[in-house]
PDB file of N, CA and C in Angstrom:
ATOM      1  N   MET Z  45      43.500  -8.314  24.461  1.00 49.00           N
ATOM      2  CA  MET Z  45      43.326  -9.627  23.888  1.00 49.00           C
ATOM      3  C   MET Z  45      43.771  -9.551  22.431  1.00 49.00           C
ATOM      4  N   CYS Z  46      44.568 -10.505  21.999  1.00 58.00           N
ATOM      5  CA  CYS Z  46      45.039 -10.486  20.615  1.00 58.00           C
ATOM      6  C   CYS Z  46      43.978 -11.073  19.696  1.00 58.00           C
ATOM      7  N   ASN Z  47      44.186 -10.902  18.406  1.00 67.00           N
ATOM      8  CA  ASN Z  47      43.182 -11.340  17.426  1.00 67.00           C
ATOM      9  C   ASN Z  47      42.859 -12.818  17.507  1.00 67.00           C
ATOM     10  N   ARG Z  48      43.881 -13.655  17.733  1.00 60.00           N
ATOM     11  CA  ARG Z  48      43.635 -15.099  17.774  1.00 60.00           C
ATOM     12  C   ARG Z  48      42.676 -15.445  18.903  1.00 60.00           C
ATOM     13  N   GLU Z  49      42.940 -14.932  20.108  1.00 64.00           N
ATOM     14  CA  GLU Z  49      42.057 -15.233  21.231  1.00 64.00           C
ATOM     15  C   GLU Z  49      40.675 -14.625  21.017  1.00 64.00           C
ATOM     16  N   SER Z  50      40.596 -13.446  20.408  1.00 80.00           N
ATOM     17  CA  SER Z  50      39.294 -12.838  20.119  1.00 80.00           C
ATOM     18  C   SER Z  50      38.495 -13.723  19.184  1.00 80.00           C
ATOM     19  N   ARG Z  51      39.144 -14.217  18.147  1.00 85.00           N
ATOM     20  CA  ARG Z  51      38.470 -15.101  17.191  1.00 85.00           C
ATOM     21  C   ARG Z  51      38.049 -16.406  17.880  1.00 85.00           C
ATOM     22  N   GLN Z  52      38.926 -16.901  18.749  1.00 88.00           N
ATOM     23  CA  GLN Z  52      38.616 -18.162  19.434  1.00 88.00           C
ATOM     24  C   GLN Z  52      37.424 -17.983  20.373  1.00 88.00           C
ATOM     25  N   VAL Z  53      37.331 -16.846  21.042  1.00 88.00           N
ATOM     26  CA  VAL Z  53      36.184 -16.585  21.913  1.00 88.00           C
ATOM     27  C   VAL Z  53      34.901 -16.603  21.085  1.00 88.00           C
ATOM     28  N   ILE Z  54      34.918 -15.930  19.953  1.00 90.00           N
ATOM     29  CA  ILE Z  54      33.743 -15.889  19.076  1.00 90.00           C
ATOM     30  C   ILE Z  54      33.365 -17.300  18.627  1.00 90.00           C
ATOM     31  N   ASP Z  55      34.362 -18.081  18.241  1.00 93.00           N
ATOM     32  CA  ASP Z  55      34.101 -19.450  17.794  1.00 93.00           C
ATOM     33  C   ASP Z  55      33.512 -20.313  18.910  1.00 93.00           C
ATOM     34  N   VAL Z  56      34.053 -20.178  20.120  1.00 94.00           N
ATOM     35  CA  VAL Z  56      33.536 -20.955  21.259  1.00 94.00           C
ATOM     36  C   VAL Z  56      32.102 -20.533  21.579  1.00 94.00           C
ATOM     37  N   VAL Z  57      31.839 -19.238  21.581  1.00 94.00           N
ATOM     38  CA  VAL Z  57      30.491 -18.742  21.857  1.00 94.00           C
ATOM     39  C   VAL Z  57      29.502 -19.314  20.844  1.00 94.00           C
ATOM     40  N   ASN Z  58      29.861 -19.281  19.575  1.00 96.00           N
ATOM     41  CA  ASN Z  58      28.980 -19.822  18.532  1.00 96.00           C
ATOM     42  C   ASN Z  58      28.790 -21.329  18.695  1.00 96.00           C
ATOM     43  N   PHE Z  59      29.854 -22.028  19.022  1.00 97.00           N
ATOM     44  CA  PHE Z  59      29.772 -23.474  19.240  1.00 97.00           C
ATOM     45  C   PHE Z  59      28.835 -23.798  20.393  1.00 97.00           C
ATOM     46  N   LEU Z  60      28.992 -23.083  21.504  1.00 97.00           N
ATOM     47  CA  LEU Z  60      28.143 -23.333  22.666  1.00 97.00           C
ATOM     48  C   LEU Z  60      26.675 -23.101  22.335  1.00 97.00           C
ATOM     49  N   LYS Z  61      26.372 -22.032  21.622  1.00 97.00           N
ATOM     50  CA  LYS Z  61      24.983 -21.736  21.256  1.00 97.00           C
ATOM     51  C   LYS Z  61      24.368 -22.879  20.460  1.00 97.00           C
ATOM     52  N   LYS Z  62      25.146 -23.455  19.564  1.00 97.00           N
ATOM     53  CA  LYS Z  62      24.626 -24.506  18.681  1.00 97.00           C
ATOM     54  C   LYS Z  62      24.632 -25.885  19.333  1.00 97.00           C
ATOM     55  N   LYS Z  63      25.711 -26.230  20.021  1.00 97.00           N
ATOM     56  CA  LYS Z  63      25.911 -27.611  20.469  1.00 97.00           C
ATOM     57  C   LYS Z  63      25.684 -27.847  21.956  1.00 97.00           C
ATOM     58  N   VAL Z  64      25.904 -26.830  22.787  1.00 97.00           N
ATOM     59  CA  VAL Z  64      25.782 -27.003  24.242  1.00 97.00           C
ATOM     60  C   VAL Z  64      25.085 -25.762  24.824  1.00 97.00           C
ATOM     61  N   PRO Z  65      23.821 -25.534  24.454  1.00 97.00           N
ATOM     62  CA  PRO Z  65      23.156 -24.292  24.870  1.00 97.00           C
ATOM     63  C   PRO Z  65      22.949 -24.149  26.373  1.00 97.00           C
ATOM     64  N   GLN Z  66      23.046 -25.242  27.108  1.00 97.00           N
ATOM     65  CA  GLN Z  66      22.891 -25.159  28.564  1.00 97.00           C
ATOM     66  C   GLN Z  66      24.139 -24.596  29.243  1.00 97.00           C
ATOM     67  N   ILE Z  67      25.222 -24.444  28.505  1.00 97.00           N
ATOM     68  CA  ILE Z  67      26.436 -23.815  29.028  1.00 97.00           C
ATOM     69  C   ILE Z  67      26.589 -22.465  28.338  1.00 97.00           C
ATOM     70  N   ARG Z  68      26.686 -21.419  29.137  1.00 96.00           N
ATOM     71  CA  ARG Z  68      26.784 -20.061  28.578  1.00 96.00           C
ATOM     72  C   ARG Z  68      28.124 -19.434  28.931  1.00 96.00           C
ATOM     73  N   PRO Z  69      28.713 -18.718  27.979  1.00 94.00           N
ATOM     74  CA  PRO Z  69      29.981 -18.043  28.272  1.00 94.00           C
ATOM     75  C   PRO Z  69      29.765 -16.843  29.190  1.00 94.00           C
ATOM     76  N   VAL Z  70      30.761 -16.594  30.022  1.00 92.00           N
ATOM     77  CA  VAL Z  70      30.776 -15.422  30.890  1.00 92.00           C
ATOM     78  C   VAL Z  70      31.996 -14.623  30.474  1.00 92.00           C
ATOM     79  N   PHE Z  71      31.783 -13.429  29.999  1.00 83.00           N
ATOM     80  CA  PHE Z  71      32.885 -12.641  29.468  1.00 83.00           C
ATOM     81  C   PHE Z  71      33.631 -11.927  30.582  1.00 83.00           C
ATOM     82  N   SER Z  72      34.945 -11.928  30.458  1.00 80.00           N
ATOM     83  CA  SER Z  72      35.808 -11.267  31.441  1.00 80.00           C
ATOM     84  C   SER Z  72      36.982 -10.638  30.692  1.00 80.00           C
ATOM     85  N   LEU Z  73      37.874 -10.046  31.430  1.00 75.00           N
ATOM     86  CA  LEU Z  73      39.050  -9.418  30.822  1.00 75.00           C
ATOM     87  C   LEU Z  73      40.190 -10.403  30.577  1.00 75.00           C
ATOM     88  N   ALA Z  74      40.049 -11.617  31.053  1.00 72.00           N
ATOM     89  CA  ALA Z  74      41.099 -12.620  30.856  1.00 72.00           C
ATOM     90  C   ALA Z  74      41.216 -12.942  29.369  1.00 72.00           C
ATOM     91  N   ALA Z  75      42.430 -12.924  28.869  1.00 70.00           N
ATOM     92  CA  ALA Z  75      42.654 -13.146  27.439  1.00 70.00           C
ATOM     93  C   ALA Z  75      42.666 -14.626  27.078  1.00 70.00           C
ATOM     94  N   TYR Z  76      42.989 -15.481  27.999  1.00 81.00           N
ATOM     95  CA  TYR Z  76      43.183 -16.890  27.668  1.00 81.00           C
ATOM     96  C   TYR Z  76      42.194 -17.821  28.359  1.00 81.00           C
ATOM     97  N   LEU Z  77      41.471 -17.337  29.344  1.00 87.00           N
ATOM     98  CA  LEU Z  77      40.547 -18.178  30.097  1.00 87.00           C
ATOM     99  C   LEU Z  77      39.126 -17.689  29.869  1.00 87.00           C
ATOM    100  N   LEU Z  78      38.276 -18.593  29.404  1.00 91.00           N
ATOM    101  CA  LEU Z  78      36.869 -18.253  29.202  1.00 91.00           C
ATOM    102  C   LEU Z  78      36.065 -18.990  30.266  1.00 91.00           C
ATOM    103  N   TRP Z  79      35.286 -18.230  31.032  1.00 92.00           N
ATOM    104  CA  TRP Z  79      34.446 -18.823  32.053  1.00 92.00           C
ATOM    105  C   TRP Z  79      33.147 -19.304  31.433  1.00 92.00           C
ATOM    106  N   LEU Z  80      32.685 -20.459  31.876  1.00 95.00           N
ATOM    107  CA  LEU Z  80      31.461 -21.064  31.370  1.00 95.00           C
ATOM    108  C   LEU Z  80      30.473 -21.218  32.521  1.00 95.00           C
ATOM    109  N   ASP Z  81      29.287 -20.688  32.345  1.00 96.00           N
ATOM    110  CA  ASP Z  81      28.232 -20.755  33.350  1.00 96.00           C
ATOM    111  C   ASP Z  81      27.445 -22.047  33.135  1.00 96.00           C
ATOM    112  N   CYS Z  82      27.508 -22.923  34.108  1.00 96.00           N
ATOM    113  CA  CYS Z  82      26.873 -24.243  34.022  1.00 96.00           C
ATOM    114  C   CYS Z  82      25.576 -24.314  34.816  1.00 96.00           C
ATOM    115  N   ARG Z  83      25.048 -23.189  35.184  1.00 94.00           N
ATOM    116  CA  ARG Z  83      23.853 -23.117  36.038  1.00 94.00           C
ATOM    117  C   ARG Z  83      22.654 -23.870  35.445  1.00 94.00           C
ATOM    118  N   ALA Z  84      22.510 -23.902  34.128  1.00 96.00           N
ATOM    119  CA  ALA Z  84      21.359 -24.540  33.487  1.00 96.00           C
ATOM    120  C   ALA Z  84      21.545 -26.048  33.312  1.00 96.00           C
ATOM    121  N   MET Z  85      22.695 -26.571  33.687  1.00 95.00           N
ATOM    122  CA  MET Z  85      22.960 -28.009  33.558  1.00 95.00           C
ATOM    123  C   MET Z  85      22.400 -28.776  34.742  1.00 95.00           C
ATOM    124  N   GLN Z  86      22.178 -30.058  34.537  1.00 94.00           N
ATOM    125  CA  GLN Z  86      21.894 -30.969  35.638  1.00 94.00           C
ATOM    126  C   GLN Z  86      23.201 -31.136  36.418  1.00 94.00           C
ATOM    127  N   GLY Z  87      23.146 -31.263  37.735  1.00 92.00           N
ATOM    128  CA  GLY Z  87      24.351 -31.464  38.528  1.00 92.00           C
ATOM    129  C   GLY Z  87      24.976 -30.144  38.941  1.00 92.00           C
ATOM    130  N   CYS Z  88      26.241 -30.198  39.333  1.00 91.00           N
ATOM    131  CA  CYS Z  88      26.930 -28.980  39.764  1.00 91.00           C
ATOM    132  C   CYS Z  88      28.248 -28.823  39.002  1.00 91.00           C
ATOM    133  N   ALA Z  89      28.723 -27.598  38.930  1.00 93.00           N
ATOM    134  CA  ALA Z  89      29.894 -27.273  38.118  1.00 93.00           C
ATOM    135  C   ALA Z  89      31.152 -28.006  38.588  1.00 93.00           C
ATOM    136  N   ALA Z  90      31.366 -28.089  39.892  1.00 91.00           N
ATOM    137  CA  ALA Z  90      32.576 -28.759  40.404  1.00 91.00           C
ATOM    138  C   ALA Z  90      32.561 -30.241  40.030  1.00 91.00           C
ATOM    139  N   GLU Z  91      31.419 -30.875  40.172  1.00 94.00           N
ATOM    140  CA  GLU Z  91      31.296 -32.284  39.822  1.00 94.00           C
ATOM    141  C   GLU Z  91      31.456 -32.467  38.304  1.00 94.00           C
ATOM    142  N   PHE Z  92      30.909 -31.540  37.536  1.00 96.00           N
ATOM    143  CA  PHE Z  92      31.040 -31.571  36.080  1.00 96.00           C
ATOM    144  C   PHE Z  92      32.511 -31.478  35.682  1.00 96.00           C
ATOM    145  N   ALA Z  93      33.251 -30.562  36.293  1.00 95.00           N
ATOM    146  CA  ALA Z  93      34.680 -30.420  35.980  1.00 95.00           C
ATOM    147  C   ALA Z  93      35.434 -31.711  36.286  1.00 95.00           C
ATOM    148  N   GLN Z  94      35.121 -32.336  37.404  1.00 95.00           N
ATOM    149  CA  GLN Z  94      35.775 -33.598  37.770  1.00 95.00           C
ATOM    150  C   GLN Z  94      35.395 -34.707  36.792  1.00 95.00           C
ATOM    151  N   TYR Z  95      34.124 -34.772  36.435  1.00 97.00           N
ATOM    152  CA  TYR Z  95      33.645 -35.767  35.469  1.00 97.00           C
ATOM    153  C   TYR Z  95      34.385 -35.597  34.133  1.00 97.00           C
ATOM    154  N   MET Z  96      34.498 -34.357  33.682  1.00 97.00           N
ATOM    155  CA  MET Z  96      35.177 -34.090  32.407  1.00 97.00           C
ATOM    156  C   MET Z  96      36.637 -34.545  32.466  1.00 97.00           C
ATOM    157  N   LYS Z  97      37.291 -34.279  33.563  1.00 97.00           N
ATOM    158  CA  LYS Z  97      38.688 -34.687  33.721  1.00 97.00           C
ATOM    159  C   LYS Z  97      38.820 -36.210  33.651  1.00 97.00           C
ATOM    160  N   GLU Z  98      37.944 -36.902  34.333  1.00 97.00           N
ATOM    161  CA  GLU Z  98      38.028 -38.362  34.406  1.00 97.00           C
ATOM    162  C   GLU Z  98      37.550 -39.066  33.132  1.00 97.00           C
ATOM    163  N   HIS Z  99      36.542 -38.514  32.469  1.00 97.00           N
ATOM    164  CA  HIS Z  99      35.912 -39.219  31.353  1.00 97.00           C
ATOM    165  C   HIS Z  99      36.304 -38.711  29.966  1.00 97.00           C
ATOM    166  N   THR Z 100      36.784 -37.477  29.883  1.00 97.00           N
ATOM    167  CA  THR Z 100      37.138 -36.932  28.567  1.00 97.00           C
ATOM    168  C   THR Z 100      38.575 -36.422  28.518  1.00 97.00           C
ATOM    169  N   VAL Z 101      39.238 -36.395  29.649  1.00 96.00           N
ATOM    170  CA  VAL Z 101      40.589 -35.844  29.803  1.00 96.00           C
ATOM    171  C   VAL Z 101      40.629 -34.371  29.365  1.00 96.00           C
ATOM    172  N   LEU Z 102      39.495 -33.675  29.519  1.00 96.00           N
ATOM    173  CA  LEU Z 102      39.437 -32.238  29.296  1.00 96.00           C
ATOM    174  C   LEU Z 102      39.468 -31.583  30.672  1.00 96.00           C
ATOM    175  N   TYR Z 103      40.484 -30.815  30.921  1.00 96.00           N
ATOM    176  CA  TYR Z 103      40.661 -30.189  32.230  1.00 96.00           C
ATOM    177  C   TYR Z 103      39.987 -28.827  32.244  1.00 96.00           C
ATOM    178  N   LEU Z 104      39.019 -28.665  33.121  1.00 95.00           N
ATOM    179  CA  LEU Z 104      38.321 -27.405  33.328  1.00 95.00           C
ATOM    180  C   LEU Z 104      38.671 -26.895  34.714  1.00 95.00           C
ATOM    181  N   SER Z 105      38.807 -25.599  34.854  1.00 90.00           N
ATOM    182  CA  SER Z 105      39.096 -24.991  36.155  1.00 90.00           C
ATOM    183  C   SER Z 105      37.788 -24.710  36.870  1.00 90.00           C
ATOM    184  N   GLY Z 106      37.673 -25.185  38.095  1.00 86.00           N
ATOM    185  CA  GLY Z 106      36.478 -24.904  38.883  1.00 86.00           C
ATOM    186  C   GLY Z 106      36.468 -23.469  39.361  1.00 86.00           C
ATOM    187  N   GLY Z 107      35.297 -22.865  39.418  1.00 83.00           N
ATOM    188  CA  GLY Z 107      35.183 -21.473  39.838  1.00 83.00           C
ATOM    189  C   GLY Z 107      34.941 -21.285  41.318  1.00 83.00           C
ATOM    190  N   ARG Z 108      34.718 -22.380  42.045  1.00 80.00           N
ATOM    191  CA  ARG Z 108      34.390 -22.266  43.469  1.00 80.00           C
ATOM    192  C   ARG Z 108      35.490 -21.587  44.284  1.00 80.00           C
ATOM    193  N   GLN Z 109      36.733 -21.749  43.869  1.00 76.00           N
ATOM    194  CA  GLN Z 109      37.831 -21.142  44.617  1.00 76.00           C
ATOM    195  C   GLN Z 109      37.777 -19.616  44.580  1.00 76.00           C
ATOM    196  N   TYR Z 110      36.945 -19.056  43.682  1.00 74.00           N
ATOM    197  CA  TYR Z 110      36.834 -17.603  43.566  1.00 74.00           C
ATOM    198  C   TYR Z 110      35.650 -17.054  44.355  1.00 74.00           C
ATOM    199  N   GLY Z 111      35.067 -17.883  45.180  1.00 75.00           N
ATOM    200  CA  GLY Z 111      33.987 -17.423  46.046  1.00 75.00           C
ATOM    201  C   GLY Z 111      32.619 -17.854  45.556  1.00 75.00           C
ATOM    202  N   GLU Z 112      31.605 -17.345  46.230  1.00 77.00           N
ATOM    203  CA  GLU Z 112      30.238 -17.741  45.966  1.00 77.00           C
ATOM    204  C   GLU Z 112      29.815 -17.516  44.517  1.00 77.00           C
ATOM    205  N   ASN Z 113      30.287 -16.439  43.906  1.00 75.00           N
ATOM    206  CA  ASN Z 113      29.915 -16.149  42.516  1.00 75.00           C
ATOM    207  C   ASN Z 113      30.449 -17.192  41.541  1.00 75.00           C
ATOM    208  N   GLY Z 114      31.467 -17.933  41.926  1.00 80.00           N
ATOM    209  CA  GLY Z 114      32.049 -18.922  41.038  1.00 80.00           C
ATOM    210  C   GLY Z 114      31.479 -20.318  41.173  1.00 80.00           C
ATOM    211  N   TYR Z 115      30.475 -20.482  42.005  1.00 86.00           N
ATOM    212  CA  TYR Z 115      29.932 -21.818  42.289  1.00 86.00           C
ATOM    213  C   TYR Z 115      29.444 -22.537  41.036  1.00 86.00           C
ATOM    214  N   PHE Z 116      28.870 -21.813  40.094  1.00 93.00           N
ATOM    215  CA  PHE Z 116      28.309 -22.426  38.888  1.00 93.00           C
ATOM    216  C   PHE Z 116      29.243 -22.325  37.682  1.00 93.00           C
ATOM    217  N   LEU Z 117      30.482 -21.903  37.906  1.00 94.00           N
ATOM    218  CA  LEU Z 117      31.390 -21.646  36.793  1.00 94.00           C
ATOM    219  C   LEU Z 117      32.497 -22.681  36.671  1.00 94.00           C
ATOM    220  N   VAL Z 118      32.907 -22.909  35.427  1.00 95.00           N
ATOM    221  CA  VAL Z 118      34.145 -23.616  35.126  1.00 95.00           C
ATOM    222  C   VAL Z 118      34.877 -22.773  34.085  1.00 95.00           C
ATOM    223  N   GLY Z 119      36.186 -22.861  34.082  1.00 93.00           N
ATOM    224  CA  GLY Z 119      36.980 -22.100  33.124  1.00 93.00           C
ATOM    225  C   GLY Z 119      37.668 -23.025  32.142  1.00 93.00           C
ATOM    226  N   ILE Z 120      37.794 -22.550  30.921  1.00 93.00           N
ATOM    227  CA  ILE Z 120      38.497 -23.317  29.899  1.00 93.00           C
ATOM    228  C   ILE Z 120      39.534 -22.417  29.235  1.00 93.00           C
ATOM    229  N   ASN Z 121      40.728 -22.956  29.074  1.00 91.00           N
ATOM    230  CA  ASN Z 121      41.818 -22.221  28.452  1.00 91.00           C
ATOM    231  C   ASN Z 121      41.616 -22.248  26.939  1.00 91.00           C
ATOM    232  N   ILE Z 122      41.539 -21.068  26.323  1.00 91.00           N
ATOM    233  CA  ILE Z 122      41.341 -21.002  24.882  1.00 91.00           C
ATOM    234  C   ILE Z 122      42.586 -20.543  24.136  1.00 91.00           C
ATOM    235  N   ALA Z 123      43.681 -20.318  24.844  1.00 89.00           N
ATOM    236  CA  ALA Z 123      44.935 -19.897  24.209  1.00 89.00           C
ATOM    237  C   ALA Z 123      45.711 -21.144  23.790  1.00 89.00           C
ATOM    238  N   CYS Z 124      45.267 -21.724  22.699  1.00 91.00           N
ATOM    239  CA  CYS Z 124      45.863 -22.957  22.206  1.00 91.00           C
ATOM    240  C   CYS Z 124      45.667 -23.004  20.695  1.00 91.00           C
ATOM    241  N   PRO Z 125      46.362 -23.904  20.033  1.00 93.00           N
ATOM    242  CA  PRO Z 125      46.153 -24.024  18.579  1.00 93.00           C
ATOM    243  C   PRO Z 125      44.690 -24.352  18.268  1.00 93.00           C
ATOM    244  N   ARG Z 126      44.235 -23.884  17.135  1.00 92.00           N
ATOM    245  CA  ARG Z 126      42.842 -24.076  16.726  1.00 92.00           C
ATOM    246  C   ARG Z 126      42.418 -25.549  16.749  1.00 92.00           C
ATOM    247  N   SER Z 127      43.286 -26.431  16.297  1.00 95.00           N
ATOM    248  CA  SER Z 127      42.941 -27.859  16.276  1.00 95.00           C
ATOM    249  C   SER Z 127      42.683 -28.382  17.686  1.00 95.00           C
ATOM    250  N   ARG Z 128      43.458 -27.917  18.646  1.00 95.00           N
ATOM    251  CA  ARG Z 128      43.265 -28.345  20.035  1.00 95.00           C
ATOM    252  C   ARG Z 128      41.966 -27.774  20.600  1.00 95.00           C
ATOM    253  N   LEU Z 129      41.670 -26.528  20.261  1.00 95.00           N
ATOM    254  CA  LEU Z 129      40.428 -25.916  20.726  1.00 95.00           C
ATOM    255  C   LEU Z 129      39.212 -26.653  20.155  1.00 95.00           C
ATOM    256  N   GLU Z 130      39.251 -26.986  18.865  1.00 96.00           N
ATOM    257  CA  GLU Z 130      38.143 -27.713  18.245  1.00 96.00           C
ATOM    258  C   GLU Z 130      37.964 -29.081  18.896  1.00 96.00           C
ATOM    259  N   ASP Z 131      39.074 -29.753  19.181  1.00 97.00           N
ATOM    260  CA  ASP Z 131      39.000 -31.041  19.872  1.00 97.00           C
ATOM    261  C   ASP Z 131      38.386 -30.862  21.264  1.00 97.00           C
ATOM    262  N   GLY Z 132      38.803 -29.829  21.966  1.00 96.00           N
ATOM    263  CA  GLY Z 132      38.259 -29.563  23.296  1.00 96.00           C
ATOM    264  C   GLY Z 132      36.772 -29.263  23.264  1.00 96.00           C
ATOM    265  N   MET Z 133      36.318 -28.545  22.251  1.00 97.00           N
ATOM    266  CA  MET Z 133      34.894 -28.242  22.135  1.00 97.00           C
ATOM    267  C   MET Z 133      34.089 -29.513  21.853  1.00 97.00           C
ATOM    268  N   ARG Z 134      34.618 -30.400  21.009  1.00 97.00           N
ATOM    269  CA  ARG Z 134      33.929 -31.681  20.769  1.00 97.00           C
ATOM    270  C   ARG Z 134      33.839 -32.494  22.059  1.00 97.00           C
ATOM    271  N   ARG Z 135      34.929 -32.512  22.822  1.00 97.00           N
ATOM    272  CA  ARG Z 135      34.918 -33.236  24.098  1.00 97.00           C
ATOM    273  C   ARG Z 135      33.939 -32.605  25.080  1.00 97.00           C
ATOM    274  N   LEU Z 136      33.898 -31.277  25.086  1.00 98.00           N
ATOM    275  CA  LEU Z 136      32.981 -30.567  25.980  1.00 98.00           C
ATOM    276  C   LEU Z 136      31.537 -30.913  25.644  1.00 98.00           C
ATOM    277  N   ALA Z 137      31.175 -30.898  24.374  1.00 98.00           N
ATOM    278  CA  ALA Z 137      29.803 -31.201  23.970  1.00 98.00           C
ATOM    279  C   ALA Z 137      29.423 -32.634  24.353  1.00 98.00           C
ATOM    280  N   LYS Z 138      30.274 -33.577  24.019  1.00 98.00           N
ATOM    281  CA  LYS Z 138      29.985 -34.979  24.343  1.00 98.00           C
ATOM    282  C   LYS Z 138      29.977 -35.195  25.849  1.00 98.00           C
ATOM    283  N   GLY Z 139      30.962 -34.630  26.531  1.00 98.00           N
ATOM    284  CA  GLY Z 139      31.053 -34.780  27.978  1.00 98.00           C
ATOM    285  C   GLY Z 139      29.863 -34.169  28.701  1.00 98.00           C
ATOM    286  N   ALA Z 140      29.374 -33.030  28.233  1.00 98.00           N
ATOM    287  CA  ALA Z 140      28.216 -32.387  28.862  1.00 98.00           C
ATOM    288  C   ALA Z 140      26.975 -33.267  28.713  1.00 98.00           C
ATOM    289  N   ARG Z 141      26.769 -33.821  27.511  1.00 97.00           N
ATOM    290  CA  ARG Z 141      25.627 -34.727  27.304  1.00 97.00           C
ATOM    291  C   ARG Z 141      25.740 -35.955  28.204  1.00 97.00           C
ATOM    292  N   ASP Z 142      26.919 -36.574  28.197  1.00 98.00           N
ATOM    293  CA  ASP Z 142      27.128 -37.783  29.000  1.00 98.00           C
ATOM    294  C   ASP Z 142      26.983 -37.500  30.494  1.00 98.00           C
ATOM    295  N   TYR Z 143      27.520 -36.362  30.944  1.00 97.00           N
ATOM    296  CA  TYR Z 143      27.445 -36.005  32.360  1.00 97.00           C
ATOM    297  C   TYR Z 143      25.990 -35.833  32.791  1.00 97.00           C
ATOM    298  N   GLU Z 144      25.205 -35.115  32.007  1.00 97.00           N
ATOM    299  CA  GLU Z 144      23.813 -34.900  32.387  1.00 97.00           C
ATOM    300  C   GLU Z 144      23.033 -36.214  32.409  1.00 97.00           C
ATOM    301  N   GLU Z 145      23.310 -37.102  31.479  1.00 97.00           N
ATOM    302  CA  GLU Z 145      22.671 -38.419  31.500  1.00 97.00           C
ATOM    303  C   GLU Z 145      23.078 -39.189  32.754  1.00 97.00           C
ATOM    304  N   TRP Z 146      24.358 -39.093  33.121  1.00 97.00           N
ATOM    305  CA  TRP Z 146      24.883 -39.757  34.306  1.00 97.00           C
ATOM    306  C   TRP Z 146      24.208 -39.214  35.568  1.00 97.00           C
ATOM    307  N   VAL Z 147      24.049 -37.900  35.638  1.00 96.00           N
ATOM    308  CA  VAL Z 147      23.407 -37.273  36.799  1.00 96.00           C
ATOM    309  C   VAL Z 147      21.966 -37.745  36.925  1.00 96.00           C
ATOM    310  N   VAL Z 148      21.240 -37.741  35.830  1.00 95.00           N
ATOM    311  CA  VAL Z 148      19.828 -38.152  35.848  1.00 95.00           C
ATOM    312  C   VAL Z 148      19.717 -39.624  36.233  1.00 95.00           C
ATOM    313  N   ALA Z 149      20.611 -40.458  35.716  1.00 96.00           N
ATOM    314  CA  ALA Z 149      20.576 -41.894  36.019  1.00 96.00           C
ATOM    315  C   ALA Z 149      20.836 -42.163  37.496  1.00 96.00           C
ATOM    316  N   ARG Z 150      21.576 -41.300  38.171  1.00 91.00           N
ATOM    317  CA  ARG Z 150      21.876 -41.472  39.592  1.00 91.00           C
ATOM    318  C   ARG Z 150      20.700 -41.141  40.490  1.00 91.00           C
ATOM    319  N   CYS Z 151      19.729 -40.381  39.980  1.00 84.00           N
ATOM    320  CA  CYS Z 151      18.573 -39.951  40.798  1.00 84.00           C
ATOM    321  C   CYS Z 151      17.620 -41.082  41.080  1.00 84.00           C
TER     322      CYS Z 151
END
């Protein structure tokens, strides 16, 4: 992993801790894709990824295609300019709040 992606991983981890604590990073050897564990969120990861695509235009990769272990995971590409990553993190935080409110309202 090059320095830029290493720094971006650290920044995303810190952002998640502060702004979206219900989503936790899952570390892997992938240099550009960071997996996010959505197990503590209301709803399910696949539905969350679809909601994000439709409501925030932030595309997250669903982890279900990787088997049972990926059921609660979504992936986000962090190999991008810093400004794009910061925008994506803002969308992720807002989208996560809105999604959980939407899930609760449906019950």
